[in-house]
Every structure is written in structure tokens, then in C-alpha cells.
Coordinates of C-alpha atoms and ligand atoms in Angstrom, one line a residue:
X41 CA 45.7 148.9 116.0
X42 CA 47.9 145.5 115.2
X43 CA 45.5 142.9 117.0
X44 CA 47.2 140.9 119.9
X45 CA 48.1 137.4 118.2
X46 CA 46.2 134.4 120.5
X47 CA 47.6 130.9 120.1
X48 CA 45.2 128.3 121.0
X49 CA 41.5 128.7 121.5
X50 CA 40.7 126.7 124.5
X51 CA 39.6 128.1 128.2
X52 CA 42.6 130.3 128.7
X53 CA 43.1 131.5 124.7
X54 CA 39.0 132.3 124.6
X55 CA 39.0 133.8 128.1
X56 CA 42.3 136.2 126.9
X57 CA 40.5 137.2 123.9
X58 CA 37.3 138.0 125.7
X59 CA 39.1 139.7 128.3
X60 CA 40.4 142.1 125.4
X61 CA 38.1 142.5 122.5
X62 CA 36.0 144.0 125.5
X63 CA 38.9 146.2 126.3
X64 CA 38.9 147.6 122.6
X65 CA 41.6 145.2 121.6
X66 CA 41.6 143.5 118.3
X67 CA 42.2 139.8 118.5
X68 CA 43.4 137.1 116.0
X69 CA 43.3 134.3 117.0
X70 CA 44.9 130.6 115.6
X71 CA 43.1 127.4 116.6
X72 CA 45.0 124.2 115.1
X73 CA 41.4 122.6 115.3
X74 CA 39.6 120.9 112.9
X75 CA 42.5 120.8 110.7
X76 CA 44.8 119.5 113.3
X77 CA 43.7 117.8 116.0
X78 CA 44.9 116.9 119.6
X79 CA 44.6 113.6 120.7
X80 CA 41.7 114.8 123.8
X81 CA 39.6 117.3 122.1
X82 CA 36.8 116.3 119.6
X83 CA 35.0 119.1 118.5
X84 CA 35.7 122.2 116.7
X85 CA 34.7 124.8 119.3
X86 CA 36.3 127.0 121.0
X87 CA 36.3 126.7 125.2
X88 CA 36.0 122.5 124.8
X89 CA 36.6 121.2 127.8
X90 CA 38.3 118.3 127.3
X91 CA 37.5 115.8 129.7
X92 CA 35.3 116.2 132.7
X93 CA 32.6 118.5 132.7
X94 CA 32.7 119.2 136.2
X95 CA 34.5 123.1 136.6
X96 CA 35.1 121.6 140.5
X97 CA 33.7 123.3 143.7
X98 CA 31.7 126.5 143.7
X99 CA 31.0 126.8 147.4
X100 CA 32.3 129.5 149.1
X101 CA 34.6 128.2 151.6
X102 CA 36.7 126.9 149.3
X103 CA 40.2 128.3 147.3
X104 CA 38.3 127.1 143.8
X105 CA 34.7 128.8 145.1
X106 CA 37.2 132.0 145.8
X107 CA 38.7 131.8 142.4
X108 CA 35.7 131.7 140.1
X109 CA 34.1 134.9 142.2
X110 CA 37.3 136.6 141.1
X111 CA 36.7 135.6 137.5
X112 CA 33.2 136.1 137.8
X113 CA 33.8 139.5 139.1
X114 CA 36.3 140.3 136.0
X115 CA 33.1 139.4 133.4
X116 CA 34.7 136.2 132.8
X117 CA 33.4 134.7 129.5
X118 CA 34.0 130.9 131.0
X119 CA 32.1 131.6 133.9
X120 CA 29.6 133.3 132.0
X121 CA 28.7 130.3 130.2
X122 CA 29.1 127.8 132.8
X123 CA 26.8 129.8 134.8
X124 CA 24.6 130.1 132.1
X125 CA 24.5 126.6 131.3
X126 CA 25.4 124.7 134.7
X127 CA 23.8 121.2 135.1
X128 CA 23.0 120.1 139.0
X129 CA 26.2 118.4 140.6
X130 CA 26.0 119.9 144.3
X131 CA 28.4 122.2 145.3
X132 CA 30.1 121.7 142.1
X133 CA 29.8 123.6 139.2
X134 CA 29.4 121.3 136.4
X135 CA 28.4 122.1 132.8
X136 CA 26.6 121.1 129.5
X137 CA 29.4 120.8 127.9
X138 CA 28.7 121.1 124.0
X139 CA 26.3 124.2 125.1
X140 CA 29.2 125.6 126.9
X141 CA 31.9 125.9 124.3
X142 CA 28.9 126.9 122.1
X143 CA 28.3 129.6 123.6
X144 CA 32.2 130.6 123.7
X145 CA 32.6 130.6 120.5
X146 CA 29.1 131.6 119.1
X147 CA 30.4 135.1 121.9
X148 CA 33.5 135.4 120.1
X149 CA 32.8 135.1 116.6
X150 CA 29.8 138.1 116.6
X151 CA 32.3 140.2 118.1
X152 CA 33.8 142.4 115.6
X153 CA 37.5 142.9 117.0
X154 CA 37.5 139.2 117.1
X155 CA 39.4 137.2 114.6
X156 CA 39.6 133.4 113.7
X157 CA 41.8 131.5 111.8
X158 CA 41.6 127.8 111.7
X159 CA 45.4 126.9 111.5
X160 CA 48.5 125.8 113.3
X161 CA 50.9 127.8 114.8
X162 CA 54.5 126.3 114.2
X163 CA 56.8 129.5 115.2
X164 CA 56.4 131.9 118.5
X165 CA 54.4 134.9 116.6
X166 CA 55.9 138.6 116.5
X167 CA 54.4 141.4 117.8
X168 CA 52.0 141.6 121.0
X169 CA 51.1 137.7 121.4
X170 CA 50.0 134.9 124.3
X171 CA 50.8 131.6 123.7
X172 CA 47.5 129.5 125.2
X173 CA 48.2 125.9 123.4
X174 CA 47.6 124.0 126.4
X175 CA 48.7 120.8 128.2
X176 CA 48.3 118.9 124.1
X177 CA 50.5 121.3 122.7
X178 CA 51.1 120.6 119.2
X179 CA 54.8 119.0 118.7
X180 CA 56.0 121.8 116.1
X181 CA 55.1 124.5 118.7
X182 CA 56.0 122.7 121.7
X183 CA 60.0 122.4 119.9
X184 CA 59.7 126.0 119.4
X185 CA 59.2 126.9 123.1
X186 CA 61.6 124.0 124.2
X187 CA 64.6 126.0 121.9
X188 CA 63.0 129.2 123.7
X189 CA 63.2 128.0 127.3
X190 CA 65.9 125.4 127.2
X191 CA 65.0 121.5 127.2
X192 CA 65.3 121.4 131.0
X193 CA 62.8 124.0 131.2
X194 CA 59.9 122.9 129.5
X195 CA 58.2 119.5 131.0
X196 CA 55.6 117.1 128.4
X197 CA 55.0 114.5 131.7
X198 CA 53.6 115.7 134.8
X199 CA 54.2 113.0 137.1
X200 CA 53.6 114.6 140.8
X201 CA 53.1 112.9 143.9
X202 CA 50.5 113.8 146.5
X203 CA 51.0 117.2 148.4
X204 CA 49.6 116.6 151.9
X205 CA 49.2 119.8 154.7
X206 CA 51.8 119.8 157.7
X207 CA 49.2 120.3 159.7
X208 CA 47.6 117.0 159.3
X209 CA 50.7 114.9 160.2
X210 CA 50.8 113.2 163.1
X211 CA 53.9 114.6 164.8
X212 CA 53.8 112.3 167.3
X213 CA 54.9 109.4 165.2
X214 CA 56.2 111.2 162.6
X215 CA 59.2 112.9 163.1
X216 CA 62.0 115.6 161.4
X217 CA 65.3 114.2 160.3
X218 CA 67.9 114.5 157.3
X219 CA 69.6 111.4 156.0
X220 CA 72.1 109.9 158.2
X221 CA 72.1 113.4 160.0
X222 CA 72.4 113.1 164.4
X223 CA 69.8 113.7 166.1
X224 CA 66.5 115.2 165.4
X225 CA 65.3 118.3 163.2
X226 CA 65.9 118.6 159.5
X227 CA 64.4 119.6 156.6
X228 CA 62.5 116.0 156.0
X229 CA 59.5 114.4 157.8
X230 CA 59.9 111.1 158.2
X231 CA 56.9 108.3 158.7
X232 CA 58.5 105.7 160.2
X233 CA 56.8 101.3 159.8
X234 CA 57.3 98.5 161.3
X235 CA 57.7 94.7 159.2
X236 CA 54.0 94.3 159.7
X237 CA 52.7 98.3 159.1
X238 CA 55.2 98.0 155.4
X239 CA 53.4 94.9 154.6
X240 CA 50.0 95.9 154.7
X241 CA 50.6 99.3 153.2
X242 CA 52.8 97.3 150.7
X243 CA 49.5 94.6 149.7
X244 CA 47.2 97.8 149.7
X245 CA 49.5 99.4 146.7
X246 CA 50.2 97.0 144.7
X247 CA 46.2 96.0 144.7
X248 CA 45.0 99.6 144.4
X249 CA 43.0 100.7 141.1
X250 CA 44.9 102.2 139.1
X251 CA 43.9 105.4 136.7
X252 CA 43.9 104.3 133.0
X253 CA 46.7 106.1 130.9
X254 CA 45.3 107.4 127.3
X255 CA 47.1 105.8 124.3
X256 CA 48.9 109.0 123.6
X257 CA 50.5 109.3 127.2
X258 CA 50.8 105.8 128.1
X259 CA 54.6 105.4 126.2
X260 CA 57.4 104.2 128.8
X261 CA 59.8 106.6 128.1
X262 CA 57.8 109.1 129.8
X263 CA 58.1 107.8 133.2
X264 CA 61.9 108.0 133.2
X265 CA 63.2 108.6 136.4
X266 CA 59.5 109.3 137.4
X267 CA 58.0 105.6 138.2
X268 CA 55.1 105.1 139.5
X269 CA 55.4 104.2 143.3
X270 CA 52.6 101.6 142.6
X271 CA 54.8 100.4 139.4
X272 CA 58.5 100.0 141.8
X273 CA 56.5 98.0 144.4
X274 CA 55.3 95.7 141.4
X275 CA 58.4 94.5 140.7
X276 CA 59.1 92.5 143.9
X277 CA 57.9 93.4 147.6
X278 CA 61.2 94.6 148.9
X279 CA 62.2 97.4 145.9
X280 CA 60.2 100.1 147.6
X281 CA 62.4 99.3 150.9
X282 CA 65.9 99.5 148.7
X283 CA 64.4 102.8 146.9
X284 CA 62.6 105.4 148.3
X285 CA 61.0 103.9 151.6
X286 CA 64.6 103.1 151.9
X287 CA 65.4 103.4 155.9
X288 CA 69.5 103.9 156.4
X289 CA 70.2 107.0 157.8
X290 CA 67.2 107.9 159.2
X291 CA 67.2 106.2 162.7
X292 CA 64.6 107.2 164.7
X293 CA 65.4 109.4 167.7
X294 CA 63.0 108.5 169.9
X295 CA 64.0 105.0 169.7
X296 CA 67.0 105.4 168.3
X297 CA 66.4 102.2 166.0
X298 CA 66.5 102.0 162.2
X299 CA 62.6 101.6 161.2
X300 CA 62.0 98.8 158.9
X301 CA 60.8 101.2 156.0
X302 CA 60.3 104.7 155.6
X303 CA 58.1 106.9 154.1
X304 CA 59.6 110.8 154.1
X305 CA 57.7 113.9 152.8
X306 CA 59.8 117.4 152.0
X307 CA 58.2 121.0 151.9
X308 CA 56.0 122.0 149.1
X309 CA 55.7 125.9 149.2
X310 CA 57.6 128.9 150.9
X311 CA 55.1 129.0 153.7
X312 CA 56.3 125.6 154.5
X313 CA 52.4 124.9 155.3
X314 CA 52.7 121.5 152.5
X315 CA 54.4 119.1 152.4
X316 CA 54.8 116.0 149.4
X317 CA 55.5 112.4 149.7
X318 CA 59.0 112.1 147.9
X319 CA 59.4 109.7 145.7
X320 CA 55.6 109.1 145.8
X321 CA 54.5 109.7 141.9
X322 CA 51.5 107.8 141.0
X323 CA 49.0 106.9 138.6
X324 CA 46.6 104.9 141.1
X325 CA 42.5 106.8 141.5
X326 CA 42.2 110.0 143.7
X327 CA 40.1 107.8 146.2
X328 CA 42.4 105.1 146.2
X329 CA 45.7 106.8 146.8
X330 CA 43.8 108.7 149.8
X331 CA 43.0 105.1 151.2
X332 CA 46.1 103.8 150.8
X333 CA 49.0 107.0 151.5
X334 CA 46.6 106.7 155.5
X335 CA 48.2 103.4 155.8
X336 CA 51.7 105.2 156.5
X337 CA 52.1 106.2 160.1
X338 CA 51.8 109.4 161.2
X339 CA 49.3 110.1 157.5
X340 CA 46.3 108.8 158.9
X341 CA 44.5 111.6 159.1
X342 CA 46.5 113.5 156.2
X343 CA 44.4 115.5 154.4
X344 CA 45.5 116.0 150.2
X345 CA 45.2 119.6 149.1
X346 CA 46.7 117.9 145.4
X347 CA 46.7 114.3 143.8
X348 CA 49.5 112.7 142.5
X349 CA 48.5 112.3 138.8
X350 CA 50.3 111.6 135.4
X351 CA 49.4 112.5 132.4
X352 CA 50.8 114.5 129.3
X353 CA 50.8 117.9 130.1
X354 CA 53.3 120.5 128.4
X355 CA 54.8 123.6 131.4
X356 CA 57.2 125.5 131.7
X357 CA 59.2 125.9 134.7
X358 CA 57.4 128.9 135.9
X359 CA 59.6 130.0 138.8
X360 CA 62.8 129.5 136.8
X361 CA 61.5 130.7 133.0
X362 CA 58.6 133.4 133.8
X363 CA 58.8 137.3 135.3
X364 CA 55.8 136.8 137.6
X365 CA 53.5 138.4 134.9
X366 CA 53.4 135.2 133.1
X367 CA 55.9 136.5 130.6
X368 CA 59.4 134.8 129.6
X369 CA 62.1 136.4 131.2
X370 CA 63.1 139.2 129.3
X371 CA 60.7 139.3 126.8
X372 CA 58.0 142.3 126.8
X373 CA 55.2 141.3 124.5
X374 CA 55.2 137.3 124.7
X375 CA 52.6 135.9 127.1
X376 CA 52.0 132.7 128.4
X377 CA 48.8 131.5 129.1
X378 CA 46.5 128.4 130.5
X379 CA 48.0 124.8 131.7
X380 CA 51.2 125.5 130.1
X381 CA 52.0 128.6 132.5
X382 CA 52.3 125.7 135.4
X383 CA 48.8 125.8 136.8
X384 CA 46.6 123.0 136.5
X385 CA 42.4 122.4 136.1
X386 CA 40.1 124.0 134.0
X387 CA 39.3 127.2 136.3
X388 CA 42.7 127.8 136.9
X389 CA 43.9 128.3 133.0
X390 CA 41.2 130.4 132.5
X391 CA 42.3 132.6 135.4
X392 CA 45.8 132.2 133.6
X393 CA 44.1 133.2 130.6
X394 CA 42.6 136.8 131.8
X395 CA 45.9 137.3 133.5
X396 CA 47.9 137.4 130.8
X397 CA 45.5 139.5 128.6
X398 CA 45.7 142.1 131.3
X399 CA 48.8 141.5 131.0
X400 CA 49.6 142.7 127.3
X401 CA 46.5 145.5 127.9
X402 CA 48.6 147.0 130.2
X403 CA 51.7 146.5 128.1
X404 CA 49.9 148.1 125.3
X405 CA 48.8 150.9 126.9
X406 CA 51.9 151.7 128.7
X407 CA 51.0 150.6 132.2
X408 CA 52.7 148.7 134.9
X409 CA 52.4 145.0 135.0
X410 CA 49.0 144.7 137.3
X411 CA 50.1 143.5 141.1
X412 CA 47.4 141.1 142.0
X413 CA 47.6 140.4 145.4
X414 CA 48.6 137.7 147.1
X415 CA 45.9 137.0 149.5
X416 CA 43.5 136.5 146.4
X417 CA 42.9 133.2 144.6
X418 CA 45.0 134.3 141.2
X419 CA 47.2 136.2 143.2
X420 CA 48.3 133.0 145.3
X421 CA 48.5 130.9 142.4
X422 CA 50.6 133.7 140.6
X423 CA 52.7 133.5 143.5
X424 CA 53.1 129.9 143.3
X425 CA 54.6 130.6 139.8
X426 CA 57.0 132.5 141.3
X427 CA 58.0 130.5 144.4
X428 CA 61.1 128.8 143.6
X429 CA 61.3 126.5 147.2
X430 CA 60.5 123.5 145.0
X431 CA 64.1 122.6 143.0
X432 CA 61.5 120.4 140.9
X433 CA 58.5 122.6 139.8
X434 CA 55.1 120.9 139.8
X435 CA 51.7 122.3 139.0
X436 CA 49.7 124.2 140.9
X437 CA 45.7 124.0 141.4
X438 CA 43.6 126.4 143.1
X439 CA 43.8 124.7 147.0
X440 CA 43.6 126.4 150.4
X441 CA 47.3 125.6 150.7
X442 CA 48.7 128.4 148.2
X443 CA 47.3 131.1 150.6
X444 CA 49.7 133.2 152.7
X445 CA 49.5 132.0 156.6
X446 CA 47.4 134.9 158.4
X447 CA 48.9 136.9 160.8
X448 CA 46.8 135.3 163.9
X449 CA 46.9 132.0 165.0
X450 CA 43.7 129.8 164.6
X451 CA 43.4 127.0 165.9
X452 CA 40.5 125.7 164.5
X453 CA 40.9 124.8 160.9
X454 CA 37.2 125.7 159.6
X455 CA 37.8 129.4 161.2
X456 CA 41.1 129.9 159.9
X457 CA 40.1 129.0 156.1
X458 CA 37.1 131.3 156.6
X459 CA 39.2 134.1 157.3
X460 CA 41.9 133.5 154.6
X461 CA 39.0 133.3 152.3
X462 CA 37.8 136.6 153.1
X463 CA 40.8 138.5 153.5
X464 CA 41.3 137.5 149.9
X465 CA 38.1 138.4 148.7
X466 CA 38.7 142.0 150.4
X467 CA 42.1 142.3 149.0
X468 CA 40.6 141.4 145.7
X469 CA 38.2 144.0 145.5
X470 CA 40.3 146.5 146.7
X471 CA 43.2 145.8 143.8
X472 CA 39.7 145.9 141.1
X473 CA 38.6 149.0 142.9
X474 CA 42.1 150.2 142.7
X475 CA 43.1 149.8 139.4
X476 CA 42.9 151.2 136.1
X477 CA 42.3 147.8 134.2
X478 CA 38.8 147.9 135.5
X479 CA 37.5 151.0 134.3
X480 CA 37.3 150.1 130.3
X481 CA 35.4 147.6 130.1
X482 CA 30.8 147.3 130.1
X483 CA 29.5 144.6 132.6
X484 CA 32.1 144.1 135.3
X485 CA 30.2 144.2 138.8
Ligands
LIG698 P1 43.3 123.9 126.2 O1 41.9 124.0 126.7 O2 43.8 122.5 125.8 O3 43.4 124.8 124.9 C1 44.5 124.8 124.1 C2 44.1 125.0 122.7 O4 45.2 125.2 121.8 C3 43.4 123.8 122.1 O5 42.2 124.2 121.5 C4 44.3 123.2 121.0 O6 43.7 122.6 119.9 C5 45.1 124.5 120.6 N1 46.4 124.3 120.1 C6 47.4 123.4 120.5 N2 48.5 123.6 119.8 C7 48.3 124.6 118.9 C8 49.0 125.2 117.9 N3 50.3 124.9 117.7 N4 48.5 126.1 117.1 C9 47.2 126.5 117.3 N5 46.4 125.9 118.3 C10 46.9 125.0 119.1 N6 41.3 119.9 134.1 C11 40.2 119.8 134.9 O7 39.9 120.8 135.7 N7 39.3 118.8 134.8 C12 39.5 117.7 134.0 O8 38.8 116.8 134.0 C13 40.7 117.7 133.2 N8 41.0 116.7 132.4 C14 42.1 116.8 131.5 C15 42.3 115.7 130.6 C16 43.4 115.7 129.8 C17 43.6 114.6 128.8 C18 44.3 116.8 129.9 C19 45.5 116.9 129.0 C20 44.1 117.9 130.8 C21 43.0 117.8 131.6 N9 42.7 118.9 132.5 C22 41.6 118.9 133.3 C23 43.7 120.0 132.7 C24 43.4 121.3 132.1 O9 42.6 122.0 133.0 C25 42.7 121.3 130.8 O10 43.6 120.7 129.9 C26 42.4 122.8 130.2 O11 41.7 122.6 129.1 C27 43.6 123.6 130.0 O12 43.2 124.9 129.4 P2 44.2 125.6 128.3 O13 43.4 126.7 127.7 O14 45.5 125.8 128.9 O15 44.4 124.5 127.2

């Protein structure tokens, strides 16, 4: 059998090549690494996690606890060594890291379907193939897949701004309006200050720590029409008020006066259950832009399902470039896979990663493109590939957010999170129980 071509052997590439040598398909794999290197990774191993070597939360009452059950329940090879070599960090899962990618690739390389060649891809193979380069990319491949997908499809900058749940705005300060619209209701919140509320929010940014950037992201150019918030109220304490806290338009109704600033946040997913703070792209810490983004009225209590961040990170589109099986549009064979499929953390591309090589199993053997469903952790973050609310698409993690609303209403928050979570566990074990993909392969539970 021609083996499935894998480019790029970090979580998602190793977890797609796992998920099918154990599936009796032949693998060969291309890692660029050692002979050409990205600017985060330093070894030579497959599975190296690049930064952190905390895999996030592994508690059970959360959307990333629910996702690595799924994986774990799918034999995951990622899971399988950062169970087997997990260090104490809580309710996290964190990791050993150089026994970790060991153990991926020491895995791998005994297995006989498995294939490695040290070496750069530079054109989108022929032929049954998944495309797992990551976030880094390397520039010859990432041109090819910009000529494949169109330059406005492919982003190299994710520059995001905090996503926030409706829920935890204050909707008794806050209130819906569209620009220089009458009267209330609209599709945009608005969080309305006063002189003295703008200036102390104002002090707080400008003073917040900010993230370092990494030589290789940290060129200007990137941040074109995506500046900082924290860099726009640097340049003079009135900008942000003349940009996007700008307040004309947007009279209050209850008051009927123009606020002296305003802060507006849009809707984030179909559900209409998140909401992000537009304009409100930053670089400053996780901890600090929690601190300061409860400053704005009506946020105080907000609670962050995702962090602005930016940093190089090569996507695509998803909603507007993929099928909803992680393939481009029209194209059978070709399979994205990881980070650059629009999802974001470690745990997540790996799920991308056994996705797509049930995926091309199916494809291979003639089956229909597996329908995971949406009430499970990959399922909701499939869907968030699909969901094309957003007319600017922005990675996804794994949060409670992505999860369809249940059909009940629950008032109390703990409650309704443990019900999503099982209802997604259920539906997850009834698609595995249900489906053929399940049946080939030693080890699954
Ligand atoms: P990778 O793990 O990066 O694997 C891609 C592989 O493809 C690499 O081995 C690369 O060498 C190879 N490759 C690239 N181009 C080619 C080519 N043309 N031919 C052949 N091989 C190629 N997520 C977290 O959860 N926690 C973090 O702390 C974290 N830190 C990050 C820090 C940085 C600097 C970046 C960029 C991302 C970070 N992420 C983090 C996000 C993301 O989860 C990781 O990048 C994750 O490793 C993505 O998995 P992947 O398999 O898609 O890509």
C-alpha cells in the first residue's frame, strides 16, 4: 500500500502517524529537523514541545480535562507519554519534556510501517498526505499553501484579543447598541467610562507587564492594522479615545449622554454565548490583562475563556478554506493538521492530528468522513472550524465556551458546566461505540 505522506513530526504529525501505523497504515513521514531548524524547537525529536511543558488542566470539569479523556480513549500516543511521564503540577498535566518526545519517537521509529526522513518539505506532496508543519512553518512550505489558499486565507500573526463569556457582563451597566444607531439593542455591547473610570484604566495599561516577543516574531510589520491596545495607548493618553474606545455614536440610552470613552465587545461564536473586546489585541501577561480588562465597567467580574496573545503562528482560515474534515475545500486526499488547522495549544493539535488521520483512514478505505459530534471536546472545536460568525477567524482552544448551550436552563454556572461536560462524554462514547474506525485498532479502551 503507498504509505500516507506526514509533513511535520511534531504533536499533531506524530499523533497522525500513530493513529495510523496502528491502523495498518504505512507512514512516511518528513521532519525538516536537524537539518533545518525552526526558530522554537531545539531538539531533534519528534513530539518536542516547544515551549511550556505544561499540557494545561487534566481535571475533569474542565473543556481541556474532557478533551484529553477523548484522546486518551482513542490510544493517543501524546497522552500516552505524558501520562507516562507526567511531573507534579496539580490539576495540570505537565511533563518531562525531553522523556516525552523520547518516548514519541523512540514509539514510532520501532514500528515497522513507520517511516522517517530527515528533510524539508517545499511542495504540497501527491497522493494520500496531511500537512502537520505547525505554527513555525517553514517559509518555502508556508508560500506553497499561501498560493493553495489564497494570501487572504492563510494568517503568519495571530494577534487576538481576549474573548470574555456573555454571561459574565454586567448588563446593568453595560448595555447593547450599534454605532450611531437610535435607541437600544444591536449587535455590540458597549462598556461605557467616565473621565476618571478612562484614566485609571488608561494608567493601569500603559503600566501593565507586557509578554516578551521572540526575536523571530517581534518585526513591526507584523502588527499591521493589528496594534497592540497597550502599544496605541502609548502613544499619547487620548489615542485610545480617538480609536477604538472611541465614543460618537454610541450614546448611552439610559442616560442618553455620550460616555467619555468606550469599551465595545462583539460576538465570538454562533451560540452567541462569547463575546471579544474589539479592537483589544494585546501582547500584555495572561494575569495582567485579567487585572486590567476588570477595570472597564460592566467587566469586572468577566471571566476569559481565551487570552489575547501574539505571536507567529501560521492558520488557515478554517471556516472559509476547510470542508469540516480538516481538508481544503475540494480536495479528497490533502489533510490539514495541528496549529495550522486554526486551533491553538498543545492538546488541541494533537486532537487535530488524530482527526485528520481518521480522516485519510476513512478516505482510504472508502468510508464517510467520521461525524464527531458536537457535544464532544474535538467535536466542538471541529465545529468552531466550521463556524463562520466571526468575519475575522481567530484560533480556537479547548474552553467551556465552544460547547453547544444545553437544552435546559441552569442557572448555576458549576451545574451547567457539569452537565455539558457529561453530555459530551456520553456523546463521545456513543460515536466510538458507533463507529467503524474503532474496531481496527489493539489497545483502545
Ligand atoms: P509543531 O509541534 O510545531 O510541529 C510541526 C513540525 O513540523 C515541527 O517539528 C517542524 O520542525 C516541522 N516542520 C515545519 N515545516 C516543515 C517542512 N516544511 N517540512 C518538514 N517539517 C516541517 N501551546 C501550548 O499549549 N503551550 C505552550 O506553551 C505553547 N507555546 C508555544 C510557543 C511558541 C513559540 C509557539 C509558536 C507555539 C506555542 N504553542 C503552545 C502553540 C502550539 O500548541 C504548539 O506550537 C504545538 O506544538 C503545535 O503542534 P503542531 O503539531 O501543530 O506543530
Amino acid at each position: 500500500m503507498q504509505p500516507v505522506v506526514i509533513a511535520g513530526g511534531g504533536l499533531a504529525g506524530s499523533e497522525a502517524a500513530w493513529q495510523l501505523v496502528r491502523r495498518g497504515i504505512p507512514v512516511h513521514m518528513f521532519e525538516m529537523r536537524p537539518v533545518v531548524s525552526s526558530p522554537a524547537h531545539r531538539t531533534d525529536k519528534l513530539g518536542e514541545l516547544v515551549c511550556s511543558n505544561s499540557l494545561g488542566s487534566d481535571s475533569g470539569d474542565s473543556a481541556a480535562g474532557l478533551l484529553k479523556e477523548e484522546l486518551r480513549a482513542l490510544d493517543s500516543l501524546i497522552m500516552k507519554s505524558a501520562d507516562a511521564h507526567s511531573v507534579p503540577a496539580g490539576k495540570a498535566l505537565a511533563v518531562d519534556r525531553e522523556r516525552f518526545s523520547q518516548f514519541i519517537t523512540d514509539t514510532l521509529m520501532k514500528d515497522p510501517l513507520f517511516t522517517l526522513t530527515r528533510r524539508e518539505v517545499a511542495e504540497i506532496p501527491d497522493g494520500p498526505c496531511i500537512i502537520a508543519s505547525g505554527p513555525l512553518t517553514s517559509p518555502a512550505l508556508a508560500a506553497k499553501l499561501q498560493t493553495l489558499f489564497g494570501q487572504d486565507y492563510l494568517y503568519f500573526y495571530d494577534a487576538v484579543a481576549p474573548v470574555i463569556e456573555l454571561e459574565s457582563v454586567d448588563m446593568s451597566v453595560a448595555y447593547r447598541k450599534d454605532r450611531y444607531a437610535d435607541g437600544e439593542g444591536g449587535d455590540y455591547i458597549n462598556c461605557p467610562m467616565d473621565e476618571r473610570q478612562y484614566q485609571t484604566f488608561y494608567e493601569a495599561l500603559i503600566a501593565a507587564e507586557r509578554a516578551p516577543l521572540h526575536d523571530f516574531e517581534g518585526k513591526a510589520e507584523y502588527f499591521e492594522g493589528c496594534m497592540p491596545v497597550e502599544a496605541i495607548a502609548s502613544r499619547g493618553r487620548d489615542t485610545l479615545r480617538f480609536g477604538p474606545l472611541r465614543p460618537v455614536g454610541l450614546n448611552d440610552p439610559r442616560t442618553g449622554k455620550r460616555p467619555y470613552a468606550v469599551v465595545q465587545i462583539r460576538q465570538d461564536n454562533a451560540e452567541g454565548t462569547l463575546y471579544n473586546l474589539v479592537g483589544f489585541q494585546t501582547n500584555l501577561r495572561w494575569g495582567e490583562q485579567q487585572r486590567v480588562f476588570r477595570l472597564i465597567p460592566g467587566l469586572e467580574r468577566a471571566e476569559f475563556v481565551r487570552m489575547g496573545v501574539m505571536h507567529r503562528n501560521i492558520y488557515v482560515d478554517a471556516p472559509r478554506c476547510l470542508d469540516g474534515c480538516l481538508r481544503p475545500r475540494g480536495m479528497e486526499s490533502l489533510f490539514l493538521a495541528g496549529q495550522m488547522t486554526g486551533v491553538e495549544g498543545y492538546v488541541e493539535s494533537t486532537a487535530m492530528g488524530a482527526v485528520a488521520a481518521l480522516g485519510v483512514f476513512s478516505f482510504l478505505n472508502g468510508l464517510p468522513q467520521p461525524q464527531w459530534p458536537v457535544e464532544s471536546a474535538i467535536g466542538a472545536l471541529l465545529f468552531r472550524l466550521k463556524d463562520a460568525t466571526n468575519p475575522r477567524f481567530a484560533p480556537t482552544n479547548a474552553n467551556m465556551g465552544i460547547f453547544p448551550p444545553l437544552d435546559e436552563k441552569i442557572k448555576s454556572r458549576k451545574e451547567r458546566h457539569e452537565k455539558i461536560l457529561s453530555r459530551g462524554r456520553l456523546k463521545f462514547l456513543q460515536f466510538k461505540a458507533n463507529s467503524a474506525l474503532f474496531f481496527s485498532g489493539p489497545g483502545e479502551e
